[in-house]
PDB file of C-alpha atoms in Angstrom:
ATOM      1  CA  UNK A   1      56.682  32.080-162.037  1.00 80.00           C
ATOM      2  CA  UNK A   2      55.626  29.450-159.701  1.00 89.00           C
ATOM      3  CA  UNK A   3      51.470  28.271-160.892  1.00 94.00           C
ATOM      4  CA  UNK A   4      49.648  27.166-157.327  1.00 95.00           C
ATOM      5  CA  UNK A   5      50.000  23.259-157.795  1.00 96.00           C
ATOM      6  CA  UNK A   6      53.647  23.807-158.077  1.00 96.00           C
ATOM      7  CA  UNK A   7      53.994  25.852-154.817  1.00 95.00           C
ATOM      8  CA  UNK A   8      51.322  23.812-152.810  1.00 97.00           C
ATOM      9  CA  UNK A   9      52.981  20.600-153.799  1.00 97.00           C
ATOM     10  CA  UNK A  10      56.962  22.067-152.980  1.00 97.00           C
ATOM     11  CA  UNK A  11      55.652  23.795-150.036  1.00 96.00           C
ATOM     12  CA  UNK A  12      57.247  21.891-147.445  1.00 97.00           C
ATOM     13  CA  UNK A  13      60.771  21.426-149.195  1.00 96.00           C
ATOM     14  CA  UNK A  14      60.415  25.340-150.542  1.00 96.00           C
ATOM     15  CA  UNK A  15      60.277  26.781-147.185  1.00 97.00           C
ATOM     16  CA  UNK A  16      63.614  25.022-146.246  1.00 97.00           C
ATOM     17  CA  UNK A  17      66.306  27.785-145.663  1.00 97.00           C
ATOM     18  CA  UNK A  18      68.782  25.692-147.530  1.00 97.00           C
ATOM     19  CA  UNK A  19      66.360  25.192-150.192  1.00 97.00           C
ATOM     20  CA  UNK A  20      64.095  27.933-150.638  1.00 96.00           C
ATOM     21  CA  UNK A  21      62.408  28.751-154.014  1.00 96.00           C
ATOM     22  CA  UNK A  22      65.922  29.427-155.886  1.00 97.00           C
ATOM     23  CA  UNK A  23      66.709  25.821-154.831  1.00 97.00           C
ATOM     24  CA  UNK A  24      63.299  24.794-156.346  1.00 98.00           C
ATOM     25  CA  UNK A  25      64.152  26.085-159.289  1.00 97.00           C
ATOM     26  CA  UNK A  26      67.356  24.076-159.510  1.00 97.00           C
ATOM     27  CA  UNK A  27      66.005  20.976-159.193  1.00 98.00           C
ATOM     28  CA  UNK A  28      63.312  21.621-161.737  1.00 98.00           C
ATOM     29  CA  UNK A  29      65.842  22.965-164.055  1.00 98.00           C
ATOM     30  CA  UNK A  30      68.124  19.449-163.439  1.00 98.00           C
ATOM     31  CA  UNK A  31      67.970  16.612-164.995  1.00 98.00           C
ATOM     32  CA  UNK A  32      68.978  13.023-163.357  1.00 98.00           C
ATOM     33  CA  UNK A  33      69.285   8.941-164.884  1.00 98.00           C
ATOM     34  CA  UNK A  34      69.029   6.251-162.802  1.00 98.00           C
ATOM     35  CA  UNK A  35      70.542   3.320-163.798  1.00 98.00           C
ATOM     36  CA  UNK A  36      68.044   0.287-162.527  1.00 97.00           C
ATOM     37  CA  UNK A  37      64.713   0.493-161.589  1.00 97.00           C
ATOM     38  CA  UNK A  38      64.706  -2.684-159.201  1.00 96.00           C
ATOM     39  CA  UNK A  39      65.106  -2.269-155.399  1.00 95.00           C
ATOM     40  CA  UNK A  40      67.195   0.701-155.236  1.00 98.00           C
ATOM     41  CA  UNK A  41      66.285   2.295-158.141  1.00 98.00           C
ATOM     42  CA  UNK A  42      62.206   2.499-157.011  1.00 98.00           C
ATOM     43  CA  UNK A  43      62.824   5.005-153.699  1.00 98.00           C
ATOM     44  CA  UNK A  44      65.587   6.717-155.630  1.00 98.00           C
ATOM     45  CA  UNK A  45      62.719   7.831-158.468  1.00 98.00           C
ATOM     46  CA  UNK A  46      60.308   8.215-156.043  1.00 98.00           C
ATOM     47  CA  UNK A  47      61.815  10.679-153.918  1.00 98.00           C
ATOM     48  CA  UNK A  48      63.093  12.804-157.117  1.00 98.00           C
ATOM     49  CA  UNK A  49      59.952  12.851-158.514  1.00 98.00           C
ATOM     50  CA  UNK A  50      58.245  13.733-155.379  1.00 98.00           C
ATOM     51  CA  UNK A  51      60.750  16.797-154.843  1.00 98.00           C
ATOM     52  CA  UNK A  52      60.297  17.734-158.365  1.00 98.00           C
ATOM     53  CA  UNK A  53      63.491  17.482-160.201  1.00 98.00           C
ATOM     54  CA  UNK A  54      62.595  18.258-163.684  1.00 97.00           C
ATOM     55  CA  UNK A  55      63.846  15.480-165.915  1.00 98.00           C
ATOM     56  CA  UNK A  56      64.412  12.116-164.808  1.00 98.00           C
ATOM     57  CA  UNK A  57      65.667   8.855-167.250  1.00 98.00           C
ATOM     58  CA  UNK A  58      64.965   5.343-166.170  1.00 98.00           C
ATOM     59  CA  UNK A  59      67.298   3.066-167.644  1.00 98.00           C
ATOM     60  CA  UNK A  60      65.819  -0.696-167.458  1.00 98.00           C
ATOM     61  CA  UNK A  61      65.090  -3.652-169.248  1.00 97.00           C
ATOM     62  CA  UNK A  62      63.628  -6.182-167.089  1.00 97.00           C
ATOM     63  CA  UNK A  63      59.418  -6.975-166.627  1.00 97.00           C
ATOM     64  CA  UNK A  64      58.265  -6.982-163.473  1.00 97.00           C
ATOM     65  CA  UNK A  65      58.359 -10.570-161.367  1.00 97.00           C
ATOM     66  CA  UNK A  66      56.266 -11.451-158.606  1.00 97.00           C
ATOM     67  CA  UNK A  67      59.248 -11.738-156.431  1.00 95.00           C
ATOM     68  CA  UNK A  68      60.390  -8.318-157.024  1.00 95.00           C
ATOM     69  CA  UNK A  69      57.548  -7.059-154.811  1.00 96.00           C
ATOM     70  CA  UNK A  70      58.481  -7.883-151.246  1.00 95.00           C
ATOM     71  CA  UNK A  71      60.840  -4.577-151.226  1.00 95.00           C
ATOM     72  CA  UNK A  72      60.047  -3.102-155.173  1.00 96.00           C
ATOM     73  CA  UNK A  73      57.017  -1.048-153.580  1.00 96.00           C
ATOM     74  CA  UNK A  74      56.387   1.320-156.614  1.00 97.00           C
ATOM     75  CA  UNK A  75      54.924  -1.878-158.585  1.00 97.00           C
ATOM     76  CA  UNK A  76      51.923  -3.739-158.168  1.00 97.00           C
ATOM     77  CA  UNK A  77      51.052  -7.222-158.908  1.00 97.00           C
ATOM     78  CA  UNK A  78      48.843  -6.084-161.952  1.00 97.00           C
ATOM     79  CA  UNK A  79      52.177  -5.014-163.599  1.00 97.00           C
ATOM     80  CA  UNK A  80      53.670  -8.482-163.426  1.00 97.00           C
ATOM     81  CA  UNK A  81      55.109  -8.810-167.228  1.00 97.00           C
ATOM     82  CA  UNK A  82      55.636  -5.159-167.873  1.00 97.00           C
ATOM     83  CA  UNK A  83      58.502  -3.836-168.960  1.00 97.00           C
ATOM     84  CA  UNK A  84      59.382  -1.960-165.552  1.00 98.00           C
ATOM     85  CA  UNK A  85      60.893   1.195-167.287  1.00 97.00           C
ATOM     86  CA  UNK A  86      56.912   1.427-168.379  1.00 97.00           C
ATOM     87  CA  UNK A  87      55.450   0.823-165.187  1.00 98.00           C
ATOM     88  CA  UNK A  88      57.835   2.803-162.871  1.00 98.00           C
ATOM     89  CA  UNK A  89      57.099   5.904-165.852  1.00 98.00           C
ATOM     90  CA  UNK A  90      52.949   5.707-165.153  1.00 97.00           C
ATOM     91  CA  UNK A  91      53.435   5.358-161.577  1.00 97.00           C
ATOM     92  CA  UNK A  92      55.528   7.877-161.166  1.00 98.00           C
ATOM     93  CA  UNK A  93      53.859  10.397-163.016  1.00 98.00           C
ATOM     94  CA  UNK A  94      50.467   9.430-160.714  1.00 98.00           C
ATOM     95  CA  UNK A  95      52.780  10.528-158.119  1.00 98.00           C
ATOM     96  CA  UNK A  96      53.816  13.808-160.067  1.00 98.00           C
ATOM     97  CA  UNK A  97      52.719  14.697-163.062  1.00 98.00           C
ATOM     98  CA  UNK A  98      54.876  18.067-163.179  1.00 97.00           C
ATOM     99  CA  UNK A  99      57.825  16.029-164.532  1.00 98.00           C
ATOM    100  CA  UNK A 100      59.416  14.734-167.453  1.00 98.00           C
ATOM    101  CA  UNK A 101      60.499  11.041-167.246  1.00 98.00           C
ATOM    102  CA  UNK A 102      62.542   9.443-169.915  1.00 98.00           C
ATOM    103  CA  UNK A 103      62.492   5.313-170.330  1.00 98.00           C
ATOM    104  CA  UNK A 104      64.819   3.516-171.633  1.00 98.00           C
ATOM    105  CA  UNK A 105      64.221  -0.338-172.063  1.00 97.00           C
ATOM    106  CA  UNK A 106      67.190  -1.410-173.005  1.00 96.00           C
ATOM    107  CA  UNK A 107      70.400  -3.149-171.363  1.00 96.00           C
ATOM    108  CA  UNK A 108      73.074  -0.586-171.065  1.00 97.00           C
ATOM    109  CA  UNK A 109      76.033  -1.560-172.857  1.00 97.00           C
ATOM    110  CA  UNK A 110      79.746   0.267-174.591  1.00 97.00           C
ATOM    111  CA  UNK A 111      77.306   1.130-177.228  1.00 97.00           C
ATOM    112  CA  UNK A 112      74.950   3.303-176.185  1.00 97.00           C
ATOM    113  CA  UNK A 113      75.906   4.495-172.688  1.00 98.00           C
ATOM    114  CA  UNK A 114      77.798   7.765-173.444  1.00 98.00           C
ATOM    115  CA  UNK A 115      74.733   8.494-175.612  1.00 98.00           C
ATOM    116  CA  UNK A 116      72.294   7.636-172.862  1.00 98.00           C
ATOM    117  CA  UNK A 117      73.959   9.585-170.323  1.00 98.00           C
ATOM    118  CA  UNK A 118      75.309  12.072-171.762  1.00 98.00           C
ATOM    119  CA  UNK A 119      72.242  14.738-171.931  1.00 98.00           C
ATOM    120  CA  UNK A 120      71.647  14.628-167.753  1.00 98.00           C
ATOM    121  CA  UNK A 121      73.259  16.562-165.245  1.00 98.00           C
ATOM    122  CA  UNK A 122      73.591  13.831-162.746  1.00 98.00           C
ATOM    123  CA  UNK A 123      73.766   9.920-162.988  1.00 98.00           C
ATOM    124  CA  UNK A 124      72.703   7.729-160.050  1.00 98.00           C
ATOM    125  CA  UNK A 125      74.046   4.117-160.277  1.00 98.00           C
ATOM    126  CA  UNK A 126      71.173   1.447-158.712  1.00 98.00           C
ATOM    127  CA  UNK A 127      72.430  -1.505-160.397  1.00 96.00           C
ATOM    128  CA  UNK A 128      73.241  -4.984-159.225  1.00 92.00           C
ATOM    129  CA  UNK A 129      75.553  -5.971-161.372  1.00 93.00           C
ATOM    130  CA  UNK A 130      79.736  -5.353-161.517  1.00 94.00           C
ATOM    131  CA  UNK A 131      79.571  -5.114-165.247  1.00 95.00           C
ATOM    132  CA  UNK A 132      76.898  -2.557-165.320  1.00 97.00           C
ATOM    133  CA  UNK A 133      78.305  -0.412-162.406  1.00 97.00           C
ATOM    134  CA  UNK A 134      81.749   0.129-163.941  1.00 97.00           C
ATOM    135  CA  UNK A 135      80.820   0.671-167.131  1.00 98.00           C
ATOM    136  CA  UNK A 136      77.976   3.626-165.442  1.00 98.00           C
ATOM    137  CA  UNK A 137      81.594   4.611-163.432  1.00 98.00           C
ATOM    138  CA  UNK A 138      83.635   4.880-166.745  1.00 98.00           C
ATOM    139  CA  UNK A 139      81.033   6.749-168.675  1.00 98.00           C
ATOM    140  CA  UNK A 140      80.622   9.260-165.705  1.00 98.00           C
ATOM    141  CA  UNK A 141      84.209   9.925-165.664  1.00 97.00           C
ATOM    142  CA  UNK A 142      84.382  10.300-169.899  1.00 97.00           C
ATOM    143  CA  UNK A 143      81.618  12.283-169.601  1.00 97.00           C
ATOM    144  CA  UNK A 144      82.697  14.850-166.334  1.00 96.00           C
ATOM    145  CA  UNK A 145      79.564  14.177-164.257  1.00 97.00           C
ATOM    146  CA  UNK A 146      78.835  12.845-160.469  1.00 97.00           C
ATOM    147  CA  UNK A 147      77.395   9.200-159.617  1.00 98.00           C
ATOM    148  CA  UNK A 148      75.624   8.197-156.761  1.00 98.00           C
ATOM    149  CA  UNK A 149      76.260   4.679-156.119  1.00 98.00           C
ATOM    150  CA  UNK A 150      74.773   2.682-153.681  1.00 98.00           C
ATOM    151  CA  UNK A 151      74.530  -1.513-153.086  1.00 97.00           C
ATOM    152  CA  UNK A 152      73.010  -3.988-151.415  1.00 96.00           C
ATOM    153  CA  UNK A 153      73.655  -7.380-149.512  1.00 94.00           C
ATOM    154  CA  UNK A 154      71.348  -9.378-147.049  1.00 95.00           C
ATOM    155  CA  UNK A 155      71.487  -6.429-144.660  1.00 96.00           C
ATOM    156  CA  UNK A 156      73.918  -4.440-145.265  1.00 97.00           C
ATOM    157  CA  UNK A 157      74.490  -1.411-147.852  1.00 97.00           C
ATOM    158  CA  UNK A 158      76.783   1.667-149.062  1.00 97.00           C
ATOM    159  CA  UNK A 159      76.221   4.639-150.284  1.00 98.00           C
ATOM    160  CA  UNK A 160      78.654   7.425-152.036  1.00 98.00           C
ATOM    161  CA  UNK A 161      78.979   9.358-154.244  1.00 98.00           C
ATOM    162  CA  UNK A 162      82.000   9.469-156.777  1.00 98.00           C
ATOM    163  CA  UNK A 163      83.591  11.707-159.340  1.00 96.00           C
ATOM    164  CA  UNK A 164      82.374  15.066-157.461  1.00 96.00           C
ATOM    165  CA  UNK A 165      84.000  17.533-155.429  1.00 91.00           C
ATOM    166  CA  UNK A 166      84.884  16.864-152.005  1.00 88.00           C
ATOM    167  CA  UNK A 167      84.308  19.748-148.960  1.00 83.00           C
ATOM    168  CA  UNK A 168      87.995  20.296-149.311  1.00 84.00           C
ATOM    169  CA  UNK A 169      87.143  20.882-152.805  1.00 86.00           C
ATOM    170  CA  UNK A 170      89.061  18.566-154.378  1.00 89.00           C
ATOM    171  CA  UNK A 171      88.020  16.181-157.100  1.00 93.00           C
ATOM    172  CA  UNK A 172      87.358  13.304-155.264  1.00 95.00           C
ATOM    173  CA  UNK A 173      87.473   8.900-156.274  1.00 97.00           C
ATOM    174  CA  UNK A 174      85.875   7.423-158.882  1.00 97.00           C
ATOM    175  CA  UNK A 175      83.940   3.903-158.378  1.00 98.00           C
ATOM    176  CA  UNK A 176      87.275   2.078-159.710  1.00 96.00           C
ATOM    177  CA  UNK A 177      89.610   3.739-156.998  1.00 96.00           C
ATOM    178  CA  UNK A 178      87.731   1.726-154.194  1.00 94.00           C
ATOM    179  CA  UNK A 179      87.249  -1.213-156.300  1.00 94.00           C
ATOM    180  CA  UNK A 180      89.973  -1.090-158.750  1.00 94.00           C
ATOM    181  CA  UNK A 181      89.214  -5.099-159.921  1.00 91.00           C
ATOM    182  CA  UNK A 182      85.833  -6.811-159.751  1.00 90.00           C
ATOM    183  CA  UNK A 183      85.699  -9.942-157.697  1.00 86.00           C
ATOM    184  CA  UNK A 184      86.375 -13.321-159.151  1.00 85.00           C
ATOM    185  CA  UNK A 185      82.609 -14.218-161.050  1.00 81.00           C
ATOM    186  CA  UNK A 186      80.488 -16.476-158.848  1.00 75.00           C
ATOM    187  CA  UNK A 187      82.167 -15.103-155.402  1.00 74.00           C
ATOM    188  CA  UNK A 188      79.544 -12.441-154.828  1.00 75.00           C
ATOM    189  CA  UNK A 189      75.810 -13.916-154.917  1.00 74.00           C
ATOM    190  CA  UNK A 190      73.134 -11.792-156.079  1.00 75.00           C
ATOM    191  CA  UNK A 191      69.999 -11.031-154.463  1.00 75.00           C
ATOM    192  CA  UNK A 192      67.714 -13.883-156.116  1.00 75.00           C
ATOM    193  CA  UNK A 193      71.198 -16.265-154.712  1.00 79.00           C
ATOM    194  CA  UNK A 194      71.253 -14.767-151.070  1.00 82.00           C
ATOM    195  CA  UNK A 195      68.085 -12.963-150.354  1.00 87.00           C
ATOM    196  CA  UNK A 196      67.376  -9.514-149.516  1.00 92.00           C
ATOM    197  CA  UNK A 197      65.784  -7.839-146.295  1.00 92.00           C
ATOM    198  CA  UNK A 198      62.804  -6.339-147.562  1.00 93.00           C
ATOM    199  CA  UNK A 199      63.414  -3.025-146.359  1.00 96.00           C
ATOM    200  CA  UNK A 200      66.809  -2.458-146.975  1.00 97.00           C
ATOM    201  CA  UNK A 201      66.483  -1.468-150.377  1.00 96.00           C
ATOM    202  CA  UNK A 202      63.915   1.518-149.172  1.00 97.00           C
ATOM    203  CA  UNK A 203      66.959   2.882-146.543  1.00 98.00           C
ATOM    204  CA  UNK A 204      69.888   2.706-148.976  1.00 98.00           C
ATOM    205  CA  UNK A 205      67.855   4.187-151.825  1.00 98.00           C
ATOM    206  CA  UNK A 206      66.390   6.992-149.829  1.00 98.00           C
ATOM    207  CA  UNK A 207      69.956   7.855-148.762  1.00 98.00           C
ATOM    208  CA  UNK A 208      71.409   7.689-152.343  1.00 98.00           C
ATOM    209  CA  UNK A 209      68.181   9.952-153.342  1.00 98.00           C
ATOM    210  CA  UNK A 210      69.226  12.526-150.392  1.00 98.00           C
ATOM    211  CA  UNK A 211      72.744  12.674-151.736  1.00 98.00           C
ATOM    212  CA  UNK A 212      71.647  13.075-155.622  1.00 98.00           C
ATOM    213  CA  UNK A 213      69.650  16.045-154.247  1.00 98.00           C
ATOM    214  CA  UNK A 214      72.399  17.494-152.258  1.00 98.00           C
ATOM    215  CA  UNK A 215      74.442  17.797-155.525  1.00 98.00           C
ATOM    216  CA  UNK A 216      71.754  19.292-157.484  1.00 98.00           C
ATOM    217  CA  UNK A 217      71.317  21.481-154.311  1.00 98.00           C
ATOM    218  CA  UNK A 218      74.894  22.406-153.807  1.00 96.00           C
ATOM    219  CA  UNK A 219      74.030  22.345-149.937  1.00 96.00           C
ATOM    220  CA  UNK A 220      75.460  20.342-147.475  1.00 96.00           C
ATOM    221  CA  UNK A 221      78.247  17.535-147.560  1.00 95.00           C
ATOM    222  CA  UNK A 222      77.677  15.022-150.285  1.00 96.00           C
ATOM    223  CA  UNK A 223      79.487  11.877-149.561  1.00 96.00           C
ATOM    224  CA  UNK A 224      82.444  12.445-152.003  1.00 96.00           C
ATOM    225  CA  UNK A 225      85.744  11.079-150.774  1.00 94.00           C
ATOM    226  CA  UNK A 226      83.254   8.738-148.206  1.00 96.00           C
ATOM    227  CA  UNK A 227      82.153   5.218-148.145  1.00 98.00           C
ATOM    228  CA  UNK A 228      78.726   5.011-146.011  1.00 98.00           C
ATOM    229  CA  UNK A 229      78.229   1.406-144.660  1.00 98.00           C
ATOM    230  CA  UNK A 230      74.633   0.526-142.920  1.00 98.00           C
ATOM    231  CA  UNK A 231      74.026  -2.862-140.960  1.00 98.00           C
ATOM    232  CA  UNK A 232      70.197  -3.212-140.873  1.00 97.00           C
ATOM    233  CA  UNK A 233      70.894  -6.076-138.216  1.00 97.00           C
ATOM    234  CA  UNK A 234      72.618  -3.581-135.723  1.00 97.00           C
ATOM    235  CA  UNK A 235      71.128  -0.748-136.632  1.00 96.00           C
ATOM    236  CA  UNK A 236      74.211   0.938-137.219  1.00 97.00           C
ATOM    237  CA  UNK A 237      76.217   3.404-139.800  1.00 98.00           C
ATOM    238  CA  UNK A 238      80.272   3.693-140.129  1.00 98.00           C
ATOM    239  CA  UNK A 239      81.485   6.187-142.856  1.00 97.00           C
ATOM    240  CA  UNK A 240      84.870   5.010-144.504  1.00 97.00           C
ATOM    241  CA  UNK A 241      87.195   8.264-145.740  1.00 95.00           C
ATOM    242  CA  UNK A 242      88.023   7.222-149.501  1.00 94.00           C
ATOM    243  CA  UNK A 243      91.027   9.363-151.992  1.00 93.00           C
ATOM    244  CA  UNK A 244      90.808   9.573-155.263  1.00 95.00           C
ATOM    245  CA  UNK A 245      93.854   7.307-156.469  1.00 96.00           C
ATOM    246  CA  UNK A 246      96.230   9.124-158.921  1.00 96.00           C
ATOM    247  CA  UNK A 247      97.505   5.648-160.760  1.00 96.00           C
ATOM    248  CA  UNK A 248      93.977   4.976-161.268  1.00 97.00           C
ATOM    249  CA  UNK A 249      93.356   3.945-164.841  1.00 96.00           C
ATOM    250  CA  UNK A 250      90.060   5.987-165.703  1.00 96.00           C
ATOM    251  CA  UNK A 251      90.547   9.275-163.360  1.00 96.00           C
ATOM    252  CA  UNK A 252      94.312   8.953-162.280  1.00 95.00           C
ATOM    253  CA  UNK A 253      96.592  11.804-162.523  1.00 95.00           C
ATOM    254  CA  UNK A 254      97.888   9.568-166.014  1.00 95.00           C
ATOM    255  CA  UNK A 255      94.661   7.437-167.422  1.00 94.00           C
ATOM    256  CA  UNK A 256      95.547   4.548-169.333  1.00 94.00           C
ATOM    257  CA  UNK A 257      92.397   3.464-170.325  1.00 95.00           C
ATOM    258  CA  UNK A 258      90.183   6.428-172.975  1.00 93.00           C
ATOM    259  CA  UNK A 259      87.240   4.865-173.871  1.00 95.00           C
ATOM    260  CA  UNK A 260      84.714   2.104-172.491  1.00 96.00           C
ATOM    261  CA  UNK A 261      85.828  -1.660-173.134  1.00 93.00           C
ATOM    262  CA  UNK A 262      84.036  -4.653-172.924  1.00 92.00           C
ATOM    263  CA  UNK A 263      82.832  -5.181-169.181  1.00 93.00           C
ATOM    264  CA  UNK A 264      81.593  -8.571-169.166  1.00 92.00           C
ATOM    265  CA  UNK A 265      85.197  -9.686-170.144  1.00 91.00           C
ATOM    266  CA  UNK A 266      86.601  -7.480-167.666  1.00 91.00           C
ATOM    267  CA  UNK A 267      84.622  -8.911-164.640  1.00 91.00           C
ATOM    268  CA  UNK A 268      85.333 -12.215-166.164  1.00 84.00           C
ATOM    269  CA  UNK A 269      82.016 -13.579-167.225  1.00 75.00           C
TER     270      UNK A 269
END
C-alpha cells in the first residue's frame, strides 16, 4: 500500500504509462551504488532519490573543497571539510526522506569492491579516475550486474551503459571492450589540470541517472551496445554503436583474467 506522502510525492512519475504504480514499486524495491559523489555523481543521486529508488550507496572518500562548488550543486560552502559521502547522505535525505542511503567513506580498492557492490542491483560508475573505473567495470562483470558509466572533459561527455542486454537482446560490451588499455599516465588531464564547464557535469549526470532508471524500469532503450558523445560547445549529441568483444579478457567468449588485480599498476601509475 502506497501512504499519501508517497503517492503525492511520485505523482507525476506514477501517472507515466510506462511507469505507473507497478513501476513505482520497482524502483522502491531496487537498490543502486554510485561510485563518486563529485560532479557526476551529485545529479546522478539526486535524481534517484527524487524518483524514489529505495536503496542507494554512495561510495566516496574525499571532503568537500571550495572548488568543487562551481558545478557540485548538492553541497554548500558550510560543508567545506566534510567527508562528502556525509554531506551528500543529509542532503539527500532533506530532499527525500523515504529512502535508504548507504555511505561509504572509503577509497574503493581489490579489497573491498566485490563486497561493496555486491548487495545492489545496479552500479553506476561517476568516477574520474582510469584505475577506479575498471576496477567498478571488472567487479560488475564478476559480479553479473549493469554499469552506467559516464565521463567528463572541458565540454564534452559520454554516457553508456555496459554489461546489460542490448534491444537485440544480446549481452552487450563491457567498459574494457571500448577501452581495452588505459592511456599512457599523465596523457589525460583531470579536471583540477584542464578545467571543467560548470554545467556539464549536471547534463551528463542527469543522462546517466535517466539510463540507471531505464534499467530498473525495464522500459525503453538503455544505451547498451552505444557510446553517447555530447559537445556542450555545439550543442550537439552523436551515438557510437559499440559490440561486446569476444577476445575480451573480463567478458570475452574465453576470459583470461578471474579475479580483480591491481589497477594502479595496470594504468601504470
Amino acid at each position: 500500500m502506497w501512504t499519501k506522502e508517497e503517492l503525492d510525492r511520485y505523482h507525476r512519475q506514477m501517472i507515466l504509462p510506462q511507469v505507473g504504480p507497478e513501476g513505482q514499486e520497482k524502483l522502491k524495491r531496487s537498490s543502486v551504488v554510485v561510485v563518486g559523489a563529485g560532479g557526476l555523481g551529485v545529479p546522478v543521486l539526486q535524481y534517484l532519490v527524487a524518483a524514489g529508488v529505495g536503496r542507494v550507496g554512495i561510495v566516496e572518500m574525499d571532503r568537500v573543497e571550495l572548488s568543487n562548488l562551481h558545478r557540485q550543486v548538492l553541497y554548500a560552502t558550510e560543508d567545506v571539510g566534510k567527508p562528502k559521502a556525509l554531506a551528500a547522505k543529509e542532503r539527500l535525505l532533506a530532499l527525500n526522506p523515504l529512502v535508504q542511503i548507504d555511505t561509504y567513506p572509503v577509497r574503493l580498492t581489490s579489497e573491498n569492491a566485490l563486497e561493496i557492490l555486491k548487495p545492489y542491483d545496479l552500479v553506476i560508475d561517476a568516477s574520474d579516475n582510469f584505475p577506479t573505473r575498471y576496477l567498478v567495470n571488472d567487479a560488475c562483470v564478476f559480479l553479473g550486474k549493469p554499469l552506467v558509466y559516464g565521463a567528463i572533459y572541458q565540454f564534452d561527455g559520454q554516457v553508456a551503459v555496459f554489461h546489460h542486454l542490448t534491444p537485440e537482446g544480446e549481452m552487450g560490451p563491457c567498459y574494457r571492450c571500448l577501452f581495452p588499455k588505459p592511456p599512457p599516465p599523465g596523457s589525460v588531464p583531470s579536471c583540477a589540470e584542464a578545467g571543467v564547464f560548470g554545467v556539464l557535469p549536471a547534463v551528463v549526470g542527469s543522462l546517466m541517472a535517466a539510463e540507471a532508471l531505464k534499467v530498473l524500469l525495464g522500459i525503453g532503450k538503455p544505451l547498451a551496445g552505444s557510446l553517447l558523445l555530447y559537445d556542450a560547445l555545439e550543442a550537439q549529441f552523436r551515438k557510437l554503436s559499440l559490440r561486446r568483444n569476444p577476445a575480451c579478457p573480463v567478458c570475452g567468449d574465453h576470459p583470461t583474467q578471474r579475479e580483480l588485480i591491481d589497477y594502479e599498476a595496470f594504468c601504470g601509475l
